[in-house]
Amino acid sequence: MTPQGLLASAAINIGLAISVLCIFSILKKQPTNSFIYYARRLSEHHHQQQQPLSFDRFSSRRLLPSVSWIPRALRVPEDDILCNFGLDALIIIRLFKFGIRFFVFCSVVGLLILVPLNYFSESSQSNHSHYMNSFTISNIRAGSNRLWVHFSCLWLISFYGLYMLYKEYKVILVRRILWLQKLKDRPDQFTVLVREIPLCPEHKSYGCNVHHFFTRHYPQSFQSHQILYDGRDLDMLQAAWIQRKIQQLQEKSMRKKYSRNASLTEPLTRDASKITSLEEKLRRICGIICGMQHETVLQKMELPTAFVTFKSRIGAALAAQSQQHPHPFLWMTEEAPEPRDLLWKNLSTPSRRLLLYKIGFFLAATLLTIFFAVPVAAVQGIAKFEKLKKWFPPAMAIQLIPGLSSVVTGYLPSVILNGFIYIVPYSILGMAHLAGYPSRSQTEIKVCNMVFYFLVGNVFFLSLLSGSLLDELGASFSHPGDFPSHLAHAVAAQADFFTTYILSDGLSGFSLEILQAGLLVWDAFKRHTFGRGKKRSPYLYSLPYFRVIPFVCLCLLIGMVYALVSPLLLPFLVGYLYLGYAVYMNQIEDVYPTVYETCGQYWPYVHSYILFALTLMQITMIGLFGLKSKPGASIATLPLLVFTFLFNEYCKLRFLPSFSQHTIQIVKEEDENDEKENNLDINSRNAADAYRPPFLRPISFVEQGSSSNPGLV
């Protein structure tokens, strides 16, 4: 890529970002768009019966762009984020902060030490075929002692990154413990999910066997159990749809009733008859549901899965962390997810079948990764215009228009690549829903992990190796010891492309995220077509952790790999992280509601991603020192690589167990505090009620249609 292509990409992305942010700041001030840009706040006002959001009276200021939301988002204290939005939201913000602090340090080292060192190298007079290479390690002559400066900076940056990772893990763990103590009334702390329950030979019932097993082995702590039932026969009842239809007809009738048009008498009568008919149908369905809730009917619908509630947290923790039976596939216990986090349909899947589903999910994601190599190779063909002209001679016509080749090679490849990978997280999420995970949080954590390694394999490695992909892969497999040198050669050649990728993903990607262009178009279409005159409601979608975390971590990986190779990339990355921080702080505060809380279980994955990036940086530098005929530096880097692996193992032993399960000491202290306040029995009883299956919850039918049946939604 030429410097003109890089400048064209930067100019287009910066211009597009400024335009989109200006449009957003104007649209956000309009009351009509509050259901998009203030969805979370409107939802909270509705649930807490507060006054709706107030907007200023119409004035010219509502039509002027402003950037006041950016400093306001950057000033939100972490304690406020934790208290109002939860620890998972705080992890997103701390991920951006980690990147900002780390790459500001790397930028200082790179711009003050490495860039002058590279530019005034001995080979600076003979290596001007590509002007941008004058600022990279490619400009250093082979065998030069200046490479020892890069070696020293590698050790310095690596130790600084490991120190920050350790400190961050420790801080997140402390916040997790404090957050769990604040959420001590949550029902999942008293409850265990039990799978593969054997059938009681005497009574031919799963529920009977659960009661006998836990009263015998946990006589002091067992409180109650809730067996799960096969409720697929209730799918045809559609009670929730009927209730919503009644509400819509009643709202429509009320609007017509207060209309001054006297010719609406007949439509009002027709709506009243429809409402009466639907109410009768709903009563009939409620009767069927009540009949299915009879004990003898439910016993035929039992599944070998149950929620077991204990009188104390320590009882639930001990049961969840113990093997209940010599056969490991019987009486399988795990910590119960939050009730709002459950995927009830997946709980009916037998555990033995789950393994097959997960293998199928992995194979489907692998096939997606393989097929994605085609657009990545095509994107790299566009980026390398000289090769493109050989493969596709009509492309030479682009040179006839001044400046067009710079746009095509500088801006177009990264935009196409970002467009393709935008749909990847949602595709993998759809596959993961078929894997049978019991909760939404577990599903999205697995998707997050899969998406990150998908991006590393396709966006990073395939972008590096494309063009001579088969040759490079063949050489890597036949001579594994040469992998660092192959990687180093490819990394040094692709610095410009990844700079444009960060520009496109950051400036354009974050700007379009905050604009919510798709929702704007859908809302306008809905208001002017089938939704005209109907009551509007906020567009509530959860924060897509499975998309945000992998994409940000990929950019951190790119920055770490190029921190010593091409330091000029780092200021772009710092700007990317600052913009992402402001955008997602705004989205967390105003747009995305909290639909589940894992209490920080995303951080161990984030930690592993960053550690993987540090390791890849060290392997790349080992290869570069070898290419630059400095074997001493390559050998001297190996102890650093070993130390990084040992640091990873230490963190697994020191921090990871506290994230994977509840600590006995802490839950015992919480039980003792509840006993002093006489709240332990109340919390355990509430936990037993929280895990009642949807169709077993009490049915409430209100003639006015003001409430819906919660058990069928």
Tab-separated table of C-alpha atoms in Angstrom, residues 240-546:
chain	number	residue	atom	x	y	z
A	240	ALA	CA	-49.263	-14.394	25.219
A	241	TRP	CA	-50.086	-13.423	21.633
A	242	ILE	CA	-53.816	-13.317	22.425
A	243	GLN	CA	-53.206	-11.133	25.492
A	244	ARG	CA	-51.125	-8.666	23.467
A	245	LYS	CA	-53.808	-8.568	20.780
A	246	ILE	CA	-56.432	-7.735	23.417
A	247	GLN	CA	-54.290	-4.890	24.738
A	248	GLN	CA	-53.740	-3.480	21.243
A	249	LEU	CA	-57.476	-3.569	20.468
A	250	GLN	CA	-58.308	-1.888	23.778
A	251	GLU	CA	-55.784	0.890	23.134
A	252	LYS	CA	-57.156	1.338	19.627
A	253	SER	CA	-60.738	1.513	20.985
A	254	MET	CA	-59.751	4.116	23.592
A	255	ARG	CA	-58.205	6.335	20.929
A	256	LYS	CA	-61.323	6.072	18.751
A	257	LYS	CA	-63.585	6.690	21.732
A	258	TYR	CA	-62.007	10.058	22.434
A	259	SER	CA	-61.980	11.007	18.776
A	260	ARG	CA	-64.500	13.671	17.686
A	261	ASN	CA	-65.454	11.755	14.574
A	262	ALA	CA	-69.026	10.469	15.118
A	263	SER	CA	-68.754	7.875	12.328
A	264	LEU	CA	-66.593	5.596	14.463
A	265	THR	CA	-69.484	3.906	16.304
A	266	GLU	CA	-69.479	0.825	14.074
A	267	PRO	CA	-65.690	0.267	14.302
A	268	LEU	CA	-65.895	0.568	18.096
A	269	THR	CA	-68.580	-2.121	18.216
A	270	ARG	CA	-66.535	-4.375	15.944
A	271	ASP	CA	-63.440	-3.969	18.168
A	272	ALA	CA	-65.504	-4.745	21.294
A	273	SER	CA	-66.765	-7.981	19.757
A	274	LYS	CA	-63.209	-9.002	18.814
A	275	ILE	CA	-62.040	-8.300	22.369
A	276	THR	CA	-64.872	-10.391	23.838
A	277	SER	CA	-64.053	-13.289	21.517
A	278	LEU	CA	-60.355	-13.189	22.351
A	279	GLU	CA	-61.067	-13.001	26.086
A	280	GLU	CA	-63.195	-16.130	25.883
A	281	LYS	CA	-60.435	-17.930	24.014
A	282	LEU	CA	-57.881	-16.810	26.595
A	283	ARG	CA	-60.078	-18.083	29.453
A	284	ARG	CA	-60.331	-21.447	27.697
A	285	ILE	CA	-56.547	-21.639	27.340
A	286	CYS	CA	-56.063	-20.729	31.002
A	287	GLY	CA	-58.376	-23.602	31.908
A	288	ILE	CA	-56.271	-26.021	29.858
A	289	ILE	CA	-53.100	-24.796	31.564
A	290	CYS	CA	-54.662	-25.195	35.017
A	291	GLY	CA	-55.630	-28.757	34.093
A	292	MET	CA	-52.054	-29.541	33.021
A	293	GLN	CA	-50.775	-28.230	36.358
A	294	HIS	CA	-52.443	-31.159	38.158
A	295	GLU	CA	-49.957	-33.449	39.918
A	296	THR	CA	-50.868	-36.631	38.074
A	297	VAL	CA	-50.573	-34.902	34.696
A	298	LEU	CA	-47.265	-33.254	35.595
A	299	GLN	CA	-45.706	-36.540	36.662
A	300	LYS	CA	-45.995	-37.819	33.077
A	301	MET	CA	-44.197	-34.678	31.830
A	302	GLU	CA	-41.188	-34.841	34.193
A	303	LEU	CA	-37.651	-34.426	32.892
A	304	PRO	CA	-34.441	-35.754	34.532
A	305	THR	CA	-33.456	-32.189	35.436
A	306	ALA	CA	-34.231	-30.192	38.551
A	307	PHE	CA	-33.370	-27.073	40.515
A	308	VAL	CA	-32.509	-27.924	44.123
A	309	THR	CA	-32.717	-25.128	46.689
A	310	PHE	CA	-30.788	-25.176	49.969
A	311	LYS	CA	-31.337	-23.392	53.261
A	312	SER	CA	-27.939	-21.725	53.056
A	313	ARG	CA	-25.420	-20.576	50.486
A	314	ILE	CA	-22.709	-22.862	51.806
A	315	GLY	CA	-24.972	-25.872	51.314
A	316	ALA	CA	-25.543	-24.943	47.677
A	317	ALA	CA	-21.833	-24.239	47.116
A	318	LEU	CA	-20.750	-27.599	48.555
A	319	ALA	CA	-23.332	-29.468	46.482
A	320	ALA	CA	-22.368	-27.670	43.276
A	321	GLN	CA	-18.641	-28.333	43.747
A	322	SER	CA	-18.975	-32.035	44.689
A	323	GLN	CA	-19.380	-35.193	42.643
A	324	GLN	CA	-22.630	-36.739	43.851
A	325	HIS	CA	-22.311	-40.288	42.456
A	326	PRO	CA	-19.488	-42.708	41.540
A	327	HIS	CA	-20.803	-42.600	37.973
A	328	PRO	CA	-19.849	-39.084	36.786
A	329	PHE	CA	-22.759	-38.910	34.334
A	330	LEU	CA	-25.389	-39.351	37.071
A	331	TRP	CA	-26.529	-36.638	39.481
A	332	MET	CA	-24.473	-33.988	37.686
A	333	THR	CA	-24.555	-30.724	39.657
A	334	GLU	CA	-23.523	-27.198	38.769
A	335	GLU	CA	-24.232	-23.698	40.027
A	336	ALA	CA	-27.630	-22.532	38.825
A	337	PRO	CA	-27.744	-19.521	36.490
A	338	GLU	CA	-29.805	-16.462	37.335
A	339	PRO	CA	-33.536	-17.027	36.753
A	340	ARG	CA	-33.645	-14.209	34.183
A	341	ASP	CA	-30.613	-15.731	32.442
A	342	LEU	CA	-32.103	-19.191	31.899
A	343	LEU	CA	-32.819	-20.700	28.506
A	344	TRP	CA	-35.691	-22.981	29.546
A	345	LYS	CA	-35.857	-24.886	26.265
A	346	ASN	CA	-32.222	-25.981	26.536
A	347	LEU	CA	-32.759	-27.438	30.010
A	348	SER	CA	-34.801	-30.248	28.497
A	349	THR	CA	-31.829	-31.492	26.447
A	350	PRO	CA	-30.182	-34.633	27.940
A	351	SER	CA	-26.571	-34.125	29.024
A	352	ARG	CA	-25.343	-37.023	26.899
A	353	ARG	CA	-26.780	-35.374	23.809
A	354	LEU	CA	-25.206	-32.019	24.709
A	355	LEU	CA	-21.749	-33.332	23.824
A	356	LEU	CA	-22.895	-34.107	20.281
A	357	TYR	CA	-24.493	-30.675	19.966
A	358	LYS	CA	-21.303	-28.974	21.126
A	359	ILE	CA	-19.205	-30.990	18.674
A	360	GLY	CA	-21.606	-29.971	15.911
A	361	PHE	CA	-21.321	-26.328	16.990
A	362	PHE	CA	-17.527	-26.526	16.892
A	363	LEU	CA	-17.525	-28.159	13.444
A	364	ALA	CA	-19.953	-25.550	12.067
A	365	ALA	CA	-17.789	-22.714	13.388
A	366	THR	CA	-14.706	-24.382	11.881
A	367	LEU	CA	-16.385	-24.618	8.469
A	368	LEU	CA	-17.344	-20.944	8.716
A	369	THR	CA	-13.701	-20.136	9.452
A	370	ILE	CA	-12.527	-22.071	6.397
A	371	PHE	CA	-15.060	-20.519	4.016
A	372	PHE	CA	-14.238	-17.052	5.324
A	373	ALA	CA	-10.760	-17.393	3.841
A	374	VAL	CA	-12.244	-16.547	0.419
A	375	PRO	CA	-13.298	-12.937	1.170
A	376	VAL	CA	-10.090	-12.340	3.164
A	377	ALA	CA	-7.960	-13.408	0.203
A	378	ALA	CA	-10.065	-11.211	-2.103
A	379	VAL	CA	-9.603	-8.221	0.216
A	380	GLN	CA	-5.833	-8.690	0.232
A	381	GLY	CA	-5.876	-8.916	-3.552
A	382	ILE	CA	-7.477	-5.462	-3.671
A	383	ALA	CA	-5.004	-4.075	-1.135
A	384	LYS	CA	-2.029	-5.264	-3.223
A	385	PHE	CA	-2.759	-3.356	-6.401
A	386	GLU	CA	0.332	-4.537	-8.255
A	387	LYS	CA	-0.719	-8.190	-7.840
A	388	LEU	CA	-4.312	-7.275	-8.623
A	389	LYS	CA	-3.272	-5.900	-12.006
A	390	LYS	CA	-1.576	-9.214	-12.823
A	391	TRP	CA	-4.579	-11.281	-11.755
A	392	PHE	CA	-7.211	-8.964	-13.216
A	393	PRO	CA	-5.817	-6.733	-16.033
A	394	PRO	CA	-9.013	-4.594	-16.405
A	395	ALA	CA	-8.224	-3.189	-12.947
A	396	MET	CA	-5.564	-1.010	-14.617
A	397	ALA	CA	-8.423	1.263	-15.711
A	398	ILE	CA	-8.589	2.525	-12.126
A	399	GLN	CA	-5.334	4.405	-12.692
A	400	LEU	CA	-7.006	6.562	-15.332
A	401	ILE	CA	-8.944	8.449	-12.615
A	402	PRO	CA	-6.589	10.512	-10.417
A	403	GLY	CA	-6.690	9.461	-6.747
A	404	LEU	CA	-9.068	6.540	-7.277
A	405	SER	CA	-6.361	3.896	-6.914
A	406	SER	CA	-5.441	5.349	-3.490
A	407	VAL	CA	-9.062	5.036	-2.354
A	408	VAL	CA	-9.410	1.514	-3.747
A	409	THR	CA	-6.206	0.178	-2.186
A	410	GLY	CA	-6.310	2.230	1.030
A	411	TYR	CA	-9.952	2.478	2.099
A	412	LEU	CA	-11.925	-0.180	0.238
A	413	PRO	CA	-10.175	-3.369	1.538
A	414	SER	CA	-10.669	-2.571	5.234
A	415	VAL	CA	-14.306	-1.558	4.665
A	416	ILE	CA	-15.087	-4.796	2.827
A	417	LEU	CA	-13.339	-6.841	5.515
A	418	ASN	CA	-15.226	-5.071	8.329
A	419	GLY	CA	-18.487	-5.588	6.485
A	420	PHE	CA	-17.896	-9.333	6.219
A	421	ILE	CA	-16.770	-9.852	9.804
A	422	TYR	CA	-19.656	-7.795	11.237
A	423	ILE	CA	-22.051	-10.677	10.615
A	424	VAL	CA	-19.701	-13.337	12.010
A	425	PRO	CA	-20.526	-12.932	15.750
A	426	TYR	CA	-24.262	-13.162	15.091
A	427	SER	CA	-23.785	-16.205	12.855
A	428	ILE	CA	-21.792	-17.997	15.549
A	429	LEU	CA	-24.354	-16.942	18.167
A	430	GLY	CA	-27.090	-18.592	16.126
A	431	MET	CA	-25.038	-21.793	15.975
A	432	ALA	CA	-24.337	-21.660	19.733
A	433	HIS	CA	-28.042	-21.555	20.589
A	434	LEU	CA	-28.248	-25.069	19.115
A	435	ALA	CA	-25.455	-26.306	21.411
A	436	GLY	CA	-27.826	-26.477	24.378
A	437	TYR	CA	-26.143	-24.240	26.960
A	438	PRO	CA	-28.486	-23.701	29.940
A	439	SER	CA	-28.155	-19.919	30.102
A	440	ARG	CA	-27.720	-16.966	27.823
A	441	SER	CA	-24.541	-15.843	29.606
A	442	GLN	CA	-22.816	-19.210	29.086
A	443	THR	CA	-23.842	-19.156	25.435
A	444	GLU	CA	-22.443	-15.673	24.853
A	445	ILE	CA	-19.211	-16.430	26.731
A	446	LYS	CA	-18.596	-19.438	24.472
A	447	VAL	CA	-19.436	-17.337	21.414
A	448	CYS	CA	-17.075	-14.593	22.615
A	449	ASN	CA	-14.241	-17.107	22.862
A	450	MET	CA	-15.028	-18.623	19.453
A	451	VAL	CA	-15.295	-15.211	17.746
A	452	PHE	CA	-11.939	-14.039	19.085
A	453	TYR	CA	-10.023	-17.025	17.750
A	454	PHE	CA	-12.001	-16.807	14.513
A	455	LEU	CA	-10.811	-13.201	14.115
A	456	VAL	CA	-7.237	-14.115	14.999
A	457	GLY	CA	-7.205	-16.921	12.456
A	458	ASN	CA	-8.978	-15.125	9.623
A	459	VAL	CA	-8.413	-11.407	10.019
A	460	PHE	CA	-4.895	-11.536	11.439
A	461	PHE	CA	-3.118	-14.668	10.197
A	462	LEU	CA	-4.907	-14.992	6.853
A	463	SER	CA	-4.339	-11.301	6.140
A	464	LEU	CA	-0.663	-11.835	6.874
A	465	LEU	CA	-0.268	-14.968	4.777
A	466	SER	CA	-2.610	-14.193	1.872
A	467	GLY	CA	-1.040	-13.765	-1.529
A	468	SER	CA	1.352	-16.649	-0.926
A	469	LEU	CA	-0.979	-18.475	1.414
A	470	LEU	CA	-0.418	-22.062	0.288
A	471	ASP	CA	3.348	-21.645	0.037
A	472	GLU	CA	3.585	-20.086	3.497
A	473	LEU	CA	1.334	-22.687	5.119
A	474	GLY	CA	3.198	-25.530	3.434
A	475	ALA	CA	6.540	-24.178	4.597
A	476	SER	CA	5.219	-23.692	8.139
A	477	PHE	CA	3.934	-27.276	8.377
A	478	SER	CA	6.999	-28.862	6.795
A	479	HIS	CA	9.452	-26.774	8.888
A	480	PRO	CA	7.704	-25.748	12.151
A	481	GLY	CA	10.924	-24.261	13.495
A	482	ASP	CA	10.820	-21.626	10.748
A	483	PHE	CA	7.371	-20.381	11.783
A	484	PRO	CA	8.685	-17.318	13.704
A	485	SER	CA	10.691	-16.136	10.672
A	486	HIS	CA	7.715	-16.632	8.309
A	487	LEU	CA	5.481	-14.767	10.757
A	488	ALA	CA	7.989	-11.954	11.174
A	489	HIS	CA	8.387	-11.498	7.408
A	490	ALA	CA	4.617	-11.340	6.932
A	491	VAL	CA	4.097	-8.950	9.861
A	492	ALA	CA	6.681	-6.497	8.565
A	493	ALA	CA	4.941	-6.372	5.168
A	494	GLN	CA	1.383	-5.711	6.426
A	495	ALA	CA	1.734	-2.756	8.797
A	496	ASP	CA	-0.110	-0.361	6.457
A	497	PHE	CA	-3.088	-2.677	5.995
A	498	PHE	CA	-3.632	-3.125	9.735
A	499	THR	CA	-3.369	0.627	10.246
A	500	THR	CA	-6.263	1.124	7.828
A	501	TYR	CA	-8.138	-1.745	9.494
A	502	ILE	CA	-7.928	-0.052	12.895
A	503	LEU	CA	-9.032	3.239	11.334
A	504	SER	CA	-12.062	1.619	9.704
A	505	ASP	CA	-13.039	-0.532	12.681
A	506	GLY	CA	-12.560	2.324	15.135
A	507	LEU	CA	-13.647	5.528	13.459
A	508	SER	CA	-16.340	4.131	11.188
A	509	GLY	CA	-17.325	1.112	13.305
A	510	PHE	CA	-17.756	2.955	16.602
A	511	SER	CA	-19.503	5.862	14.894
A	512	LEU	CA	-22.072	3.572	13.268
A	513	GLU	CA	-22.508	1.719	16.576
A	514	ILE	CA	-23.551	4.867	18.386
A	515	LEU	CA	-25.706	6.095	15.484
A	516	GLN	CA	-27.823	2.882	15.451
A	517	ALA	CA	-28.590	3.455	11.774
A	518	GLY	CA	-30.443	0.152	11.345
A	519	LEU	CA	-32.838	0.924	14.203
A	520	LEU	CA	-33.412	4.446	12.904
A	521	VAL	CA	-34.480	3.126	9.500
A	522	TRP	CA	-36.647	0.392	11.039
A	523	ASP	CA	-38.311	2.802	13.465
A	524	ALA	CA	-39.123	5.286	10.705
A	525	PHE	CA	-40.559	2.506	8.518
A	526	LYS	CA	-42.600	1.111	11.414
A	527	ARG	CA	-44.035	4.483	12.446
A	528	HIS	CA	-45.254	5.209	8.928
A	529	THR	CA	-46.633	1.746	8.091
A	530	PHE	CA	-48.018	-0.990	10.340
A	531	GLY	CA	-47.053	0.769	13.591
A	532	ARG	CA	-48.854	4.029	12.829
A	533	GLY	CA	-50.928	5.189	15.788
A	534	LYS	CA	-49.766	2.388	18.078
A	535	LYS	CA	-48.074	2.930	21.395
A	536	ARG	CA	-44.296	2.964	21.014
A	537	SER	CA	-41.908	1.134	23.305
A	538	PRO	CA	-38.107	1.319	23.770
A	539	TYR	CA	-35.877	-0.860	21.600
A	540	LEU	CA	-34.270	-3.011	24.296
A	541	TYR	CA	-31.241	-5.089	23.305
A	542	SER	CA	-28.527	-6.395	25.597
A	543	LEU	CA	-24.931	-5.243	25.320
A	544	PRO	CA	-23.287	-7.567	22.760
A	545	TYR	CA	-20.293	-8.679	24.829
A	546	PHE	CA	-19.661	-11.473	22.325
